[in-house]
Amino acid sequence: MENYNFIYLIVVAAFILFIFIYERVTGNSIFGKIDAGRPILEALKLLVKACAGVFPSPYFDKAATILEICTKATVTAEDAWKMGTIPKAERNSYCQLLIARALKDMNIEITPQIQEVINGTVALICMLLPHSALAENKKEEA
């Protein structure tokens, strides 16, 4: 990858870090009660697709595909846990299984570098998923 590719990724990471720090310091949620992860993840996917359009590269196309697959798998695993289909401890392994299957269907080999991208994306999505709504539901049940 070229240096400018890393610059775009650093800008995106800085933006996400800024939002995270702002919310932690102020206690205010930028996106309120909406699905907080969606706008940021959509922006991240659009940024990767835009970079792929400006700098044609199979790396950007692959990154966009991986981001999309990881987002869907993480949300699916979280929803399965919320519905009681899987235990909380099995969310990550279920998510990784969904990702592995989807990447295999797309003929993308999971290299150590791609696994790092997967792990980082899943961690980011988990951090951005709205946990407050789940906590409120559990309080109401008690």
mmCIF file of C-alpha atoms in Angstrom:
data_model
loop_
_atom_site.group_PDB
_atom_site.id
_atom_site.type_symbol
_atom_site.label_atom_id
_atom_site.label_comp_id
_atom_site.label_asym_id
_atom_site.label_seq_id
_atom_site.Cartn_x
_atom_site.Cartn_y
_atom_site.Cartn_z
ATOM 1 C CA MET A 1 0.000 0.000 0.000
ATOM 2 C CA GLU A 2 1.107 3.527 -0.738
ATOM 3 C CA ASN A 3 1.651 6.247 1.849
ATOM 4 C CA TYR A 4 -1.483 8.148 0.850
ATOM 5 C CA ASN A 5 -3.559 5.040 1.553
ATOM 6 C CA PHE A 6 -2.303 5.030 5.105
ATOM 7 C CA ILE A 7 -3.051 8.748 5.431
ATOM 8 C CA TYR A 8 -6.715 8.155 4.568
ATOM 9 C CA LEU A 9 -6.932 5.325 7.069
ATOM 10 C CA ILE A 10 -5.298 7.509 9.751
ATOM 11 C CA VAL A 11 -7.804 10.319 9.076
ATOM 12 C CA VAL A 12 -10.716 7.897 9.484
ATOM 13 C CA ALA A 13 -9.227 6.433 12.657
ATOM 14 C CA ALA A 14 -8.661 9.940 14.070
ATOM 15 C CA PHE A 15 -12.281 10.873 13.326
ATOM 16 C CA ILE A 16 -13.596 7.789 15.077
ATOM 17 C CA LEU A 17 -11.226 8.299 18.009
ATOM 18 C CA PHE A 18 -12.383 11.928 18.335
ATOM 19 C CA ILE A 19 -16.016 10.841 18.543
ATOM 20 C CA PHE A 20 -15.195 8.146 21.098
ATOM 21 C CA ILE A 21 -13.186 10.528 23.307
ATOM 22 C CA TYR A 22 -15.834 13.260 23.034
ATOM 23 C CA GLU A 23 -18.561 10.888 24.177
ATOM 24 C CA ARG A 24 -16.471 9.512 27.040
ATOM 25 C CA VAL A 25 -15.346 12.925 28.320
ATOM 26 C CA THR A 26 -18.661 14.762 28.019
ATOM 27 C CA GLY A 27 -20.987 11.838 28.646
ATOM 28 C CA ASN A 28 -23.091 13.046 25.713
ATOM 29 C CA SER A 29 -23.928 10.780 22.848
ATOM 30 C CA ILE A 30 -23.476 12.409 19.471
ATOM 31 C CA PHE A 31 -26.077 10.206 17.846
ATOM 32 C CA GLY A 32 -28.473 9.926 20.786
ATOM 33 C CA LYS A 33 -30.675 6.859 20.833
ATOM 34 C CA ILE A 34 -30.366 6.058 17.135
ATOM 35 C CA ASP A 35 -28.269 3.138 16.023
ATOM 36 C CA ALA A 36 -24.997 4.934 16.697
ATOM 37 C CA GLY A 37 -22.822 2.528 14.776
ATOM 38 C CA ARG A 38 -24.636 2.770 11.475
ATOM 39 C CA PRO A 39 -23.755 6.332 10.394
ATOM 40 C CA ILE A 40 -20.080 5.943 11.272
ATOM 41 C CA LEU A 41 -19.772 2.519 9.687
ATOM 42 C CA GLU A 42 -21.566 3.679 6.566
ATOM 43 C CA ALA A 43 -19.213 6.672 6.376
ATOM 44 C CA LEU A 44 -16.224 4.370 6.799
ATOM 45 C CA LYS A 45 -17.456 2.054 4.051
ATOM 46 C CA LEU A 46 -18.153 5.003 1.760
ATOM 47 C CA LEU A 47 -14.665 6.382 2.414
ATOM 48 C CA VAL A 48 -13.081 3.069 1.467
ATOM 49 C CA LYS A 49 -15.241 2.863 -1.667
ATOM 50 C CA ALA A 50 -14.356 6.458 -2.571
ATOM 51 C CA CYS A 51 -10.656 5.705 -2.161
ATOM 52 C CA ALA A 52 -11.132 2.651 -4.376
ATOM 53 C CA GLY A 53 -12.705 4.891 -7.014
ATOM 54 C CA VAL A 54 -9.943 7.486 -6.888
ATOM 55 C CA PHE A 55 -7.048 5.072 -6.501
ATOM 56 C CA PRO A 56 -8.089 1.882 -8.270
ATOM 57 C CA SER A 57 -6.642 -0.919 -6.230
ATOM 58 C CA PRO A 58 -7.772 -4.421 -5.349
ATOM 59 C CA TYR A 59 -6.830 -3.637 -1.725
ATOM 60 C CA PHE A 60 -9.562 -1.014 -1.374
ATOM 61 C CA ASP A 61 -12.148 -3.245 -3.024
ATOM 62 C CA LYS A 62 -11.198 -6.075 -0.698
ATOM 63 C CA ALA A 63 -11.250 -3.741 2.327
ATOM 64 C CA ALA A 64 -14.737 -2.507 1.432
ATOM 65 C CA THR A 65 -15.942 -6.097 1.100
ATOM 66 C CA ILE A 66 -14.380 -7.084 4.427
ATOM 67 C CA LEU A 67 -15.908 -4.063 6.203
ATOM 68 C CA GLU A 68 -19.344 -4.935 4.867
ATOM 69 C CA ILE A 69 -19.054 -8.609 5.823
ATOM 70 C CA CYS A 70 -17.726 -7.804 9.306
ATOM 71 C CA THR A 71 -20.492 -5.287 9.938
ATOM 72 C CA LYS A 72 -23.237 -7.712 8.972
ATOM 73 C CA ALA A 73 -21.700 -10.616 10.911
ATOM 74 C CA THR A 74 -21.160 -8.583 14.074
ATOM 75 C CA VAL A 75 -24.684 -7.195 14.076
ATOM 76 C CA THR A 76 -26.073 -10.675 13.349
ATOM 77 C CA ALA A 77 -24.123 -12.186 16.260
ATOM 78 C CA GLU A 78 -25.238 -9.380 18.591
ATOM 79 C CA ASP A 79 -28.864 -9.825 17.533
ATOM 80 C CA ALA A 80 -28.625 -13.606 18.024
ATOM 81 C CA TRP A 81 -27.417 -13.019 21.585
ATOM 82 C CA LYS A 82 -30.171 -10.451 22.272
ATOM 83 C CA MET A 83 -32.795 -12.950 21.068
ATOM 84 C CA GLY A 84 -31.302 -15.673 23.286
ATOM 85 C CA THR A 85 -30.188 -17.862 20.389
ATOM 86 C CA ILE A 86 -26.550 -17.943 21.512
ATOM 87 C CA PRO A 87 -24.894 -17.303 24.881
ATOM 88 C CA LYS A 88 -23.058 -14.017 25.408
ATOM 89 C CA ALA A 89 -19.667 -15.756 25.538
ATOM 90 C CA GLU A 90 -20.178 -17.268 22.080
ATOM 91 C CA ARG A 91 -20.866 -14.001 20.232
ATOM 92 C CA ASN A 92 -17.283 -13.539 19.009
ATOM 93 C CA SER A 93 -16.811 -17.119 17.858
ATOM 94 C CA TYR A 94 -20.184 -17.045 16.072
ATOM 95 C CA CYS A 95 -19.256 -13.739 14.434
ATOM 96 C CA GLN A 96 -15.858 -15.100 13.326
ATOM 97 C CA LEU A 97 -17.587 -18.175 11.874
ATOM 98 C CA LEU A 98 -20.012 -16.002 9.887
ATOM 99 C CA ILE A 99 -17.129 -13.876 8.603
ATOM 100 C CA ALA A 100 -15.047 -16.905 7.624
ATOM 101 C CA ARG A 101 -17.971 -18.414 5.703
ATOM 102 C CA ALA A 102 -18.747 -15.166 3.896
ATOM 103 C CA LEU A 103 -15.102 -14.557 2.967
ATOM 104 C CA LYS A 104 -14.797 -18.124 1.716
ATOM 105 C CA ASP A 105 -17.885 -17.575 -0.456
ATOM 106 C CA MET A 106 -16.209 -14.419 -1.832
ATOM 107 C CA ASN A 107 -12.958 -16.355 -2.474
ATOM 108 C CA ILE A 108 -11.003 -14.158 -0.052
ATOM 109 C CA GLU A 109 -8.258 -15.980 1.802
ATOM 110 C CA ILE A 110 -7.871 -14.994 5.448
ATOM 111 C CA THR A 111 -4.239 -13.945 5.769
ATOM 112 C CA PRO A 112 -2.761 -12.604 9.026
ATOM 113 C CA GLN A 113 -3.191 -9.047 7.699
ATOM 114 C CA ILE A 114 -6.840 -9.647 6.805
ATOM 115 C CA GLN A 115 -7.422 -11.246 10.217
ATOM 116 C CA GLU A 116 -6.086 -8.074 11.844
ATOM 117 C CA VAL A 117 -8.499 -6.003 9.760
ATOM 118 C CA ILE A 118 -11.339 -8.328 10.764
ATOM 119 C CA ASN A 119 -10.458 -8.158 14.462
ATOM 120 C CA GLY A 120 -10.173 -4.370 14.383
ATOM 121 C CA THR A 121 -13.420 -3.954 12.487
ATOM 122 C CA VAL A 122 -15.322 -6.283 14.805
ATOM 123 C CA ALA A 123 -13.908 -4.488 17.860
ATOM 124 C CA LEU A 124 -14.903 -1.113 16.417
ATOM 125 C CA ILE A 125 -18.413 -2.272 15.568
ATOM 126 C CA CYS A 126 -18.858 -3.793 19.035
ATOM 127 C CA MET A 127 -17.774 -0.515 20.584
ATOM 128 C CA LEU A 128 -20.251 1.444 18.467
ATOM 129 C CA LEU A 129 -23.252 -0.832 18.899
ATOM 130 C CA PRO A 130 -25.893 0.799 21.108
ATOM 131 C CA HIS A 131 -25.597 -0.917 24.473
ATOM 132 C CA SER A 132 -27.771 1.573 26.366
ATOM 133 C CA ALA A 133 -30.984 0.277 24.800
ATOM 134 C CA LEU A 134 -30.126 -3.266 25.906
ATOM 135 C CA ALA A 135 -29.367 -2.090 29.444
ATOM 136 C CA GLU A 136 -32.697 -0.234 29.610
ATOM 137 C CA ASN A 137 -34.574 -3.352 28.481
ATOM 138 C CA LYS A 138 -32.877 -5.472 31.132
ATOM 139 C CA LYS A 139 -33.768 -2.902 33.847
ATOM 140 C CA GLU A 140 -37.412 -3.020 32.754
ATOM 141 C CA GLU A 141 -37.443 -6.831 32.946
ATOM 142 C CA ALA A 142 -36.096 -6.848 36.521
#
